[in-house]
Tab-separated table of C-alpha atoms in Angstrom:
chain	number	residue	atom	x	y	z
A	158	UNK	CA	88.348	100.273	82.026
A	159	UNK	CA	90.922	102.428	79.782
A	160	UNK	CA	88.373	104.883	79.469
A	161	UNK	CA	88.079	105.213	83.196
A	162	UNK	CA	91.907	104.643	83.472
A	163	UNK	CA	91.738	108.037	81.242
A	164	UNK	CA	89.328	110.027	83.305
A	165	UNK	CA	91.183	109.371	86.285
A	166	UNK	CA	94.747	110.399	85.036
A	167	UNK	CA	92.836	113.653	83.520
A	168	UNK	CA	91.541	114.408	87.438
A	169	UNK	CA	94.886	114.061	88.621
A	170	UNK	CA	96.829	116.159	86.370
A	171	UNK	CA	97.899	119.417	88.359
A	172	UNK	CA	99.574	122.696	87.794
A	173	UNK	CA	103.228	122.260	88.931
A	174	UNK	CA	104.023	125.624	88.753
A	175	UNK	CA	101.770	126.213	91.319
A	176	UNK	CA	103.069	127.308	95.069
A	177	UNK	CA	101.473	126.783	98.694
A	178	UNK	CA	98.315	129.116	98.873
A	179	UNK	CA	96.954	130.692	102.083
A	180	UNK	CA	96.274	128.148	104.739
A	181	UNK	CA	97.569	125.233	102.723
A	182	UNK	CA	99.199	124.158	106.253
A	183	UNK	CA	97.188	125.568	108.904
A	184	UNK	CA	96.157	121.885	110.188
A	185	UNK	CA	99.815	121.022	110.552
A	186	UNK	CA	100.530	125.004	112.273
A	187	UNK	CA	98.345	124.182	114.700
A	188	UNK	CA	100.118	121.270	116.128
A	189	UNK	CA	103.516	122.953	115.577
A	190	UNK	CA	102.936	126.331	116.968
A	191	UNK	CA	100.848	125.369	120.167
A	192	UNK	CA	101.185	122.530	123.329
A	193	UNK	CA	98.138	120.148	123.048
A	194	UNK	CA	97.263	117.634	126.271
A	195	UNK	CA	99.652	115.018	124.485
A	196	UNK	CA	102.796	117.429	123.910
A	197	UNK	CA	105.826	116.393	125.697
A	198	UNK	CA	107.260	118.714	128.559
A	199	UNK	CA	110.502	118.723	125.529
A	200	UNK	CA	108.390	120.417	122.827
A	201	UNK	CA	108.744	124.166	122.096
A	202	UNK	CA	105.883	125.153	120.194
A	203	UNK	CA	107.311	126.926	117.059
A	204	UNK	CA	106.584	128.992	113.677
A	205	UNK	CA	110.212	127.806	112.779
A	206	UNK	CA	108.871	124.045	112.863
A	207	UNK	CA	106.999	124.250	109.762
A	208	UNK	CA	109.581	125.807	107.242
A	209	UNK	CA	111.988	123.686	108.698
A	210	UNK	CA	109.990	120.339	108.165
A	211	UNK	CA	109.034	121.624	104.634
A	212	UNK	CA	112.384	122.454	103.379
A	213	UNK	CA	114.864	120.668	105.406
A	214	UNK	CA	113.971	117.361	106.857
A	215	UNK	CA	114.886	114.500	104.275
A	216	UNK	CA	113.147	111.299	104.791
A	217	UNK	CA	114.187	107.967	102.497
A	218	UNK	CA	111.002	105.559	101.758
A	219	UNK	CA	112.764	101.920	100.661
A	220	UNK	CA	110.136	100.472	98.821
A	221	UNK	CA	107.246	101.311	96.500
A	222	UNK	CA	104.506	98.748	96.364
A	223	UNK	CA	101.215	98.754	98.339
A	224	UNK	CA	102.521	100.266	101.276
A	225	UNK	CA	104.973	102.304	99.560
A	226	UNK	CA	102.309	104.591	97.506
A	227	UNK	CA	100.267	104.705	100.772
A	228	UNK	CA	103.519	106.218	102.276
A	229	UNK	CA	104.881	108.495	99.749
A	230	UNK	CA	100.984	110.086	99.191
A	231	UNK	CA	100.546	110.479	103.411
A	232	UNK	CA	103.767	112.025	103.667
A	233	UNK	CA	103.548	114.127	100.641
A	234	UNK	CA	100.914	115.341	102.147
A	235	UNK	CA	101.702	116.050	105.454
A	236	UNK	CA	104.462	118.596	103.868
A	237	UNK	CA	107.401	116.240	103.658
A	238	UNK	CA	108.933	117.808	100.907
A	239	UNK	CA	112.416	116.700	100.267
A	240	UNK	CA	111.825	112.000	99.604
A	241	UNK	CA	113.796	109.975	98.209
A	242	UNK	CA	111.977	106.325	97.254
A	243	UNK	CA	113.983	102.936	96.429
A	244	UNK	CA	112.316	100.087	94.708
A	245	UNK	CA	114.025	97.692	92.333
A	246	UNK	CA	110.568	96.301	90.829
A	247	UNK	CA	108.427	96.736	87.814
A	248	UNK	CA	104.667	97.148	87.904
A	249	UNK	CA	102.604	94.502	87.144
A	250	UNK	CA	98.564	94.340	86.377
A	251	UNK	CA	97.655	92.682	89.733
A	252	UNK	CA	98.980	95.824	91.420
A	253	UNK	CA	96.982	98.248	90.065
A	254	UNK	CA	93.855	96.993	92.622
A	255	UNK	CA	95.535	98.639	95.632
A	256	UNK	CA	98.918	100.357	94.499
A	257	UNK	CA	97.013	103.638	93.599
A	258	UNK	CA	99.949	105.578	92.283
A	259	UNK	CA	99.940	103.387	89.124
A	260	UNK	CA	98.020	103.058	86.248
A	261	UNK	CA	97.472	100.726	83.067
A	262	UNK	CA	99.553	102.682	80.976
A	263	UNK	CA	102.211	102.319	83.782
A	264	UNK	CA	102.567	98.413	83.598
A	265	UNK	CA	106.225	97.184	83.101
A	266	UNK	CA	107.584	100.654	84.413
A	267	UNK	CA	109.955	101.406	87.044
A	268	UNK	CA	107.640	101.417	90.286
A	269	UNK	CA	109.638	104.110	91.942
A	270	UNK	CA	110.207	106.038	88.758
A	271	UNK	CA	106.484	106.128	88.130
A	272	UNK	CA	104.936	106.953	91.662
A	273	UNK	CA	107.771	109.759	92.252
A	274	UNK	CA	106.423	111.107	88.743
A	275	UNK	CA	103.131	110.612	89.952
A	276	UNK	CA	103.557	112.594	93.909
A	277	UNK	CA	105.427	115.226	91.951
A	278	UNK	CA	102.899	116.134	89.516
A	279	UNK	CA	99.927	115.905	92.036
A	280	UNK	CA	101.543	117.528	94.949
A	281	UNK	CA	102.884	121.005	94.443
A	282	UNK	CA	106.612	121.665	95.379
A	283	UNK	CA	106.923	118.318	96.893
A	284	UNK	CA	110.030	116.513	95.190
A	285	UNK	CA	110.147	112.897	95.296
A	286	UNK	CA	113.769	111.303	93.888
A	287	UNK	CA	113.457	107.842	92.721
A	288	UNK	CA	115.906	104.961	92.387
A	289	UNK	CA	115.416	102.091	90.279
A	290	UNK	CA	117.620	99.973	91.719
A	291	UNK	CA	119.085	97.605	94.672
A	292	UNK	CA	119.246	98.795	98.716
A	293	UNK	CA	122.419	97.245	98.467
A	294	UNK	CA	123.177	99.635	95.306
A	295	UNK	CA	124.232	102.623	97.979
A	296	UNK	CA	126.977	102.836	100.747
A	297	UNK	CA	126.792	104.068	104.196
A	298	UNK	CA	127.635	108.013	102.529
A	299	UNK	CA	124.301	107.412	100.411
A	300	UNK	CA	122.061	106.354	104.142
A	301	UNK	CA	123.763	109.267	106.050
A	302	UNK	CA	122.036	111.969	104.658
A	303	UNK	CA	118.809	111.222	105.400
A	304	UNK	CA	117.137	112.251	109.155
A	305	UNK	CA	114.879	109.409	108.904
A	306	UNK	CA	114.055	105.870	106.787
A	307	UNK	CA	110.393	104.011	106.261
A	308	UNK	CA	110.211	100.975	105.170
A	309	UNK	CA	107.434	99.087	103.215
A	310	UNK	CA	108.550	96.383	102.355
A	311	UNK	CA	107.738	92.387	101.782
A	312	UNK	CA	111.368	91.114	102.130
A	313	UNK	CA	112.811	89.807	105.758
A	314	UNK	CA	115.837	89.726	103.804
A	315	UNK	CA	115.846	93.889	102.916
A	316	UNK	CA	114.410	94.337	106.659
A	317	UNK	CA	117.735	92.904	108.185
A	318	UNK	CA	120.035	94.419	105.629
A	319	UNK	CA	118.750	98.159	106.170
A	320	UNK	CA	118.527	97.468	109.822
A	321	UNK	CA	122.756	96.676	109.657
A	322	UNK	CA	123.372	99.248	107.708
A	323	UNK	CA	121.872	101.679	109.990
A	324	UNK	CA	123.528	100.290	113.376
A	325	UNK	CA	126.950	100.499	111.180
A	326	UNK	CA	126.184	104.281	110.650
A	327	UNK	CA	126.615	104.299	114.753
A	328	UNK	CA	129.496	106.113	116.251
A	329	UNK	CA	130.545	105.606	119.774
A	330	UNK	CA	132.791	108.055	122.028
A	331	UNK	CA	136.299	106.631	122.339
A	332	UNK	CA	136.527	107.774	125.964
A	333	UNK	CA	133.405	107.158	127.341
A	334	UNK	CA	132.382	104.577	125.299
A	335	UNK	CA	128.619	106.318	124.886
A	336	UNK	CA	126.518	106.409	121.717
A	337	UNK	CA	126.922	109.816	119.482
A	338	UNK	CA	123.111	110.457	119.285
A	339	UNK	CA	123.665	112.209	116.328
A	340	UNK	CA	124.854	109.583	114.270
A	341	UNK	CA	121.259	107.856	114.943
A	342	UNK	CA	119.252	107.561	112.003
A	343	UNK	CA	115.453	105.967	112.968
A	344	UNK	CA	113.673	103.435	111.046
A	345	UNK	CA	110.025	103.563	111.220
A	346	UNK	CA	109.132	100.123	109.959
A	347	UNK	CA	105.727	98.901	108.408
A	348	UNK	CA	104.610	95.474	107.404
A	349	UNK	CA	101.470	93.660	106.281
A	350	UNK	CA	100.007	90.108	105.772
A	351	UNK	CA	96.278	89.838	104.515
A	352	UNK	CA	94.237	91.423	107.563
A	353	UNK	CA	97.530	91.689	109.615
A	354	UNK	CA	100.064	93.995	110.427
A	355	UNK	CA	102.499	96.295	112.303
A	356	UNK	CA	104.373	98.884	113.259
A	357	UNK	CA	107.708	99.625	114.674
A	358	UNK	CA	110.111	102.490	115.697
A	359	UNK	CA	113.549	101.678	116.030
A	360	UNK	CA	116.629	104.449	117.578
A	361	UNK	CA	119.444	102.188	116.459
A	362	UNK	CA	121.666	101.717	119.079
A	363	UNK	CA	119.023	102.248	121.831
A	364	UNK	CA	115.838	100.116	121.511
A	365	UNK	CA	115.183	96.874	119.793
A	366	UNK	CA	116.325	96.732	115.997
A	367	UNK	CA	114.836	94.323	113.583
A	368	UNK	CA	117.255	91.146	114.311
A	369	UNK	CA	116.257	91.498	117.953
A	370	UNK	CA	112.601	90.186	117.149
A	371	UNK	CA	113.659	87.796	114.351
A	372	UNK	CA	111.084	85.126	115.967
A	373	UNK	CA	108.438	87.072	115.236
A	374	UNK	CA	108.397	87.220	111.880
A	375	UNK	CA	106.522	84.322	110.103
A	376	UNK	CA	108.506	80.873	109.256
A	377	UNK	CA	108.491	80.276	105.338
A	378	UNK	CA	106.894	77.279	104.429
A	379	UNK	CA	108.948	74.649	103.108
A	380	UNK	CA	108.097	71.771	101.192
A	381	UNK	CA	109.594	68.355	101.844
A	382	UNK	CA	112.054	67.626	98.895
A	383	UNK	CA	111.274	64.239	98.399
A	384	UNK	CA	107.543	65.042	98.009
A	385	UNK	CA	108.646	67.681	95.059
A	386	UNK	CA	110.685	65.447	93.334
A	387	UNK	CA	108.045	62.298	93.028
A	388	UNK	CA	105.187	62.774	94.677
A	389	UNK	CA	103.449	66.070	93.952
A	390	UNK	CA	100.030	66.756	95.180
A	391	UNK	CA	99.673	70.526	95.052
A	392	UNK	CA	100.376	73.276	92.257
A	393	UNK	CA	102.485	74.932	94.466
A	394	UNK	CA	104.621	71.592	94.497
A	395	UNK	CA	104.954	72.165	90.844
A	396	UNK	CA	106.488	75.314	91.439
A	397	UNK	CA	108.882	74.322	93.824
A	398	UNK	CA	109.992	71.261	91.470
A	399	UNK	CA	111.132	73.803	88.704
A	400	UNK	CA	112.612	76.212	90.810
A	401	UNK	CA	114.132	73.856	92.773
A	402	UNK	CA	115.315	71.162	90.847
A	403	UNK	CA	115.190	72.833	87.135
A	404	UNK	CA	116.493	75.588	87.080
A	405	UNK	CA	119.761	74.930	88.885
A	406	UNK	CA	120.082	71.562	86.001
A	407	UNK	CA	118.814	73.337	83.320
A	408	UNK	CA	120.142	77.113	83.701
A	409	UNK	CA	117.783	78.553	81.571
A	410	UNK	CA	119.359	82.001	81.592
A	411	UNK	CA	123.009	81.471	81.855
A	412	UNK	CA	125.619	79.439	84.582
A	413	UNK	CA	125.956	82.428	87.020
A	414	UNK	CA	122.402	83.846	86.649
A	415	UNK	CA	120.362	83.123	89.890
A	416	UNK	CA	116.391	83.091	89.988
A	417	UNK	CA	114.630	87.504	90.189
A	418	UNK	CA	111.752	87.025	91.154
A	419	UNK	CA	110.949	90.178	89.708
A	420	UNK	CA	112.183	89.320	86.124
A	421	UNK	CA	108.751	88.148	84.233
A	422	UNK	CA	110.609	85.940	81.927
A	423	UNK	CA	112.558	84.212	85.080
A	424	UNK	CA	108.648	83.682	86.043
A	425	UNK	CA	107.261	82.715	82.675
A	426	UNK	CA	110.314	80.230	82.259
A	427	UNK	CA	109.020	78.571	86.016
A	428	UNK	CA	105.648	79.144	85.129
A	429	UNK	CA	105.815	76.628	82.057
A	430	UNK	CA	107.749	73.793	83.709
A	431	UNK	CA	105.584	73.833	86.797
A	432	UNK	CA	102.584	73.596	84.293
A	433	UNK	CA	104.044	70.625	82.537
A	434	UNK	CA	104.747	68.861	85.804
A	435	UNK	CA	101.141	69.637	86.375
A	436	UNK	CA	99.626	68.228	83.424
A	437	UNK	CA	101.904	65.310	83.688
A	438	UNK	CA	100.603	64.983	87.325
A	439	UNK	CA	96.591	65.652	86.559
A	440	UNK	CA	97.120	68.732	88.774
A	441	UNK	CA	95.376	71.769	88.129
A	442	UNK	CA	95.508	75.622	89.877
A	443	UNK	CA	99.170	76.103	88.408
A	444	UNK	CA	98.620	79.825	87.184
A	445	UNK	CA	101.070	82.791	86.633
A	446	UNK	CA	99.922	84.404	89.643
A	447	UNK	CA	100.333	81.729	91.889
A	448	UNK	CA	103.691	80.909	90.238
A	449	UNK	CA	104.776	84.296	91.145
A	450	UNK	CA	103.406	84.160	95.109
A	451	UNK	CA	105.538	80.641	95.161
A	452	UNK	CA	108.928	82.131	93.993
A	453	UNK	CA	108.630	85.664	95.970
A	454	UNK	CA	107.032	83.891	99.025
A	455	UNK	CA	104.072	86.637	98.663
A	456	UNK	CA	100.925	87.066	100.672
A	457	UNK	CA	97.765	88.144	99.290
A	458	UNK	CA	97.706	91.746	100.255
A	459	UNK	CA	94.718	93.909	101.751
A	460	UNK	CA	94.314	97.619	100.078
A	461	UNK	CA	92.557	98.980	103.571
A	462	UNK	CA	95.748	97.052	106.118
A	463	UNK	CA	98.142	98.961	103.791
A	464	UNK	CA	96.059	102.255	104.384
A	465	UNK	CA	96.105	102.207	108.332
A	466	UNK	CA	99.599	100.819	108.721
A	467	UNK	CA	100.866	103.533	106.359
A	468	UNK	CA	98.555	106.134	108.658
A	469	UNK	CA	100.453	104.979	111.224
A	470	UNK	CA	103.735	104.844	110.001
A	471	UNK	CA	103.486	108.418	108.966
A	472	UNK	CA	102.221	109.336	111.804
A	473	UNK	CA	105.055	108.063	113.385
A	474	UNK	CA	107.395	110.048	110.962
A	475	UNK	CA	106.108	113.387	112.065
A	476	UNK	CA	105.832	112.727	115.622
A	477	UNK	CA	110.076	111.648	115.568
A	478	UNK	CA	110.539	114.428	113.106
A	479	UNK	CA	108.919	117.597	114.949
A	480	UNK	CA	108.730	116.022	118.789
A	481	UNK	CA	105.375	117.331	118.897
A	482	UNK	CA	104.275	113.750	120.888
A	483	UNK	CA	105.807	111.237	122.307
A	484	UNK	CA	106.832	108.301	119.208
A	485	UNK	CA	105.466	104.956	119.598
A	486	UNK	CA	107.168	102.475	122.511
A	487	UNK	CA	107.912	100.490	120.370
A	488	UNK	CA	105.794	97.903	118.851
A	489	UNK	CA	102.289	98.248	117.155
A	490	UNK	CA	100.348	94.963	116.123
A	491	UNK	CA	97.143	95.423	114.233
A	492	UNK	CA	93.965	92.874	113.042
A	493	UNK	CA	90.874	93.488	111.356
A	494	UNK	CA	90.438	89.742	110.339
A	495	UNK	CA	88.038	89.541	112.806
A	496	UNK	CA	86.309	93.169	114.405
A	497	UNK	CA	89.335	95.384	114.808
A	498	UNK	CA	92.353	94.696	117.508
A	499	UNK	CA	95.415	96.825	118.216
A	500	UNK	CA	98.066	96.624	120.669
A	501	UNK	CA	101.214	98.693	121.801
A	502	UNK	CA	104.316	97.025	124.142
A	503	UNK	CA	107.785	97.682	124.602
A	504	UNK	CA	109.884	95.147	122.459
A	505	UNK	CA	113.315	94.361	124.757
A	506	UNK	CA	116.771	94.337	123.176
A	507	UNK	CA	118.250	91.028	122.963
A	508	UNK	CA	121.599	91.676	125.066
A	509	UNK	CA	122.968	88.850	122.543
A	510	UNK	CA	121.446	90.307	119.000
A	511	UNK	CA	123.638	89.080	116.461
A	512	UNK	CA	123.521	92.765	115.146
A	513	UNK	CA	122.934	95.541	117.396
A	514	UNK	CA	124.862	93.851	120.863
A	515	UNK	CA	128.482	94.313	121.151
A	516	UNK	CA	128.792	90.915	122.274
A	517	UNK	CA	130.932	88.056	120.680
A	518	UNK	CA	129.080	85.760	119.103
A	519	UNK	CA	129.952	81.865	119.717
A	520	UNK	CA	129.195	79.100	117.607
A	521	UNK	CA	128.994	75.856	119.571
A	522	UNK	CA	129.923	72.348	117.650
A	523	UNK	CA	130.963	69.114	117.936
A	524	UNK	CA	134.891	68.793	116.112
A	525	UNK	CA	133.091	65.950	113.949
A	526	UNK	CA	130.326	68.321	112.627
A	527	UNK	CA	130.793	68.878	109.252
A	528	UNK	CA	130.933	72.386	107.636
A	529	UNK	CA	127.532	71.456	105.693
A	530	UNK	CA	126.358	71.379	109.643
A	531	UNK	CA	127.708	74.628	110.361
A	532	UNK	CA	125.929	76.213	107.291
A	533	UNK	CA	122.753	74.524	108.483
A	534	UNK	CA	122.665	75.700	111.716
A	535	UNK	CA	123.522	79.420	110.448
A	536	UNK	CA	119.964	78.618	108.172
A	537	UNK	CA	117.933	77.227	110.564
A	538	UNK	CA	118.440	78.500	113.862
A	539	UNK	CA	116.237	81.105	114.793
A	540	UNK	CA	118.780	83.020	116.397
A	541	UNK	CA	120.481	83.876	112.896
A	542	UNK	CA	118.126	82.587	109.953
A	543	UNK	CA	120.522	83.389	107.264
A	544	UNK	CA	119.954	82.927	103.874
A	545	UNK	CA	122.839	81.920	101.702
A	546	UNK	CA	126.178	81.980	104.026
A	547	UNK	CA	129.819	82.083	102.959
A	548	UNK	CA	132.715	81.896	105.369
A	549	UNK	CA	136.327	82.540	105.757
A	550	UNK	CA	138.502	81.824	108.545
A	551	UNK	CA	142.466	82.098	108.968
A	552	UNK	CA	144.749	79.371	109.294
A	553	UNK	CA	148.460	79.438	109.728
A	554	UNK	CA	148.178	83.431	109.711
A	555	UNK	CA	147.022	83.045	106.224
A	556	UNK	CA	143.091	83.580	104.911
A	557	UNK	CA	141.512	80.571	103.501
A	558	UNK	CA	137.919	80.370	101.747
A	559	UNK	CA	135.759	77.448	103.620
A	560	UNK	CA	132.930	78.049	101.360
A	561	UNK	CA	131.337	80.848	99.076
A	562	UNK	CA	128.009	80.165	97.247
A	563	UNK	CA	128.818	82.972	94.682
A	564	UNK	CA	131.057	83.667	92.110
A	565	UNK	CA	130.499	79.828	90.368
A	566	UNK	CA	133.849	79.480	90.072
A	567	UNK	CA	134.347	79.862	93.977
A	568	UNK	CA	131.533	77.821	94.908
A	569	UNK	CA	133.014	74.928	93.005
A	570	UNK	CA	136.394	75.484	94.738
A	571	UNK	CA	135.280	75.222	97.838
A	572	UNK	CA	131.842	72.810	97.471
A	573	UNK	CA	134.416	69.730	98.208
A	574	UNK	CA	134.737	71.470	102.396
A	575	UNK	CA	131.344	71.085	102.710
A	576	UNK	CA	131.562	66.994	103.129
A	577	UNK	CA	134.925	67.956	105.642
A	578	UNK	CA	134.796	68.030	109.478
A	579	UNK	CA	135.887	71.052	110.888
A	580	UNK	CA	138.808	69.412	112.438
A	581	UNK	CA	139.693	68.142	109.204
A	582	UNK	CA	139.459	71.660	107.759
A	583	UNK	CA	141.884	72.486	110.472
A	584	UNK	CA	139.925	74.674	112.621
A	585	UNK	CA	140.333	74.213	116.107
A	586	UNK	CA	138.791	75.604	119.287
A	587	UNK	CA	139.030	79.458	119.569
A	588	UNK	CA	139.460	79.796	116.520
A	589	UNK	CA	137.542	83.362	114.461
A	590	UNK	CA	134.995	82.427	111.621
A	591	UNK	CA	134.278	85.671	109.052
A	592	UNK	CA	130.733	85.120	108.016
A	593	UNK	CA	129.101	86.999	105.127
A	594	UNK	CA	125.460	86.860	104.323
A	595	UNK	CA	122.577	88.821	102.047
A	596	UNK	CA	121.085	89.676	105.177
A	597	UNK	CA	123.548	92.157	106.263
A	598	UNK	CA	125.636	94.261	104.578
A	599	UNK	CA	128.394	93.610	107.022
A	600	UNK	CA	130.155	90.199	107.580
A	601	UNK	CA	129.826	88.603	111.332
A	602	UNK	CA	132.839	87.071	113.270
A	603	UNK	CA	131.923	84.149	114.726
A	604	UNK	CA	134.311	82.422	117.746
A	605	UNK	CA	134.240	78.942	117.279
A	606	UNK	CA	134.215	76.712	120.570
A	607	UNK	CA	134.015	73.142	120.349
A	608	UNK	CA	131.728	70.930	122.476
A	609	UNK	CA	132.519	67.763	124.289
A	610	UNK	CA	130.584	64.482	123.743
């Protein structure tokens, strides 16, 4: 394996001093310099389109995993030279069967940095800029600097955050109230799950956004707490026991350290505790890979599905940027678990969408409902699907924090509020609640409406 890895590396090395050679972009030029049967009337063929694509278009790729590797390779080979990639993950040995920009010597390194290094070496004149960090580490000015964003994520929360960020960039005319089209940063989103996949093209503020279609995402699998604590039967129960019950109790890495699914030390600790639990109850099958999968909600990836979905995504990027063909309108599903099936349909906007509608959000609860009931509703409702909401309000002209999960000091100070009713907290019908959550870069303002029995 090491010898094969070395041979592949030698084959992939390219002279970075090389420049464009005659005919390198001839196939792309044929599309951009003449009309075809699928070109819309608005498309104006021009020899200036190719240089504009090569030198001016800035694309952000979010994710450098199975889908991200395919996206980076396709974009670079299609002529996109100004690419930025964000990924906070590091390379694991199990990634190497499908994430082909990485080699065995790269295990433990940053995915973003390694992928960028590989593409920049392999494809002359391509400039991929890596960021080994969270998407939340950048502000609006950073995201405003791109013509288009492509997502190859395995996280619904991260998708919703990017969606919220791009929506926050929108500006409207103060006089007419019309959307300023120049502030739109299109989003091409791809996702895979085993042999299934999907691609969507989103124009923020114009068509259906990520939050408009939350019901399309598969529900997360949760195990009953009583089963985890008392009658475990599956290896997954043992992992969840370590994650949900032991971690908060033992705090192995400090008081304020939450579980990081990308930290090998965290996964190893959970794995060891899960194995002890499994041995106690005679449950086989607890492995490091299973532990990582349960903690990160990983679904086994299929390389061919990644390739198909990435090809569709990059084709849409090319269409959006050049206008040489009408883009996908606006959602495509793919399934090759039994034959090959694709279907395209237009997903309608949700007029009451939490993220993109301008409709004030209302929360209807009984005055006797406890604050915990309100938070549970925000988490469990298919409309909101929040992860760790924090709530503040204004009472008598003074801001009051009702509950926050972080930092620990505030959580401890506000924990007692969870058992109080909304009326006992001083909330009245029509008051505003400001809710912050990891699914969005911006807080959501709700109007509280009390229901009658």
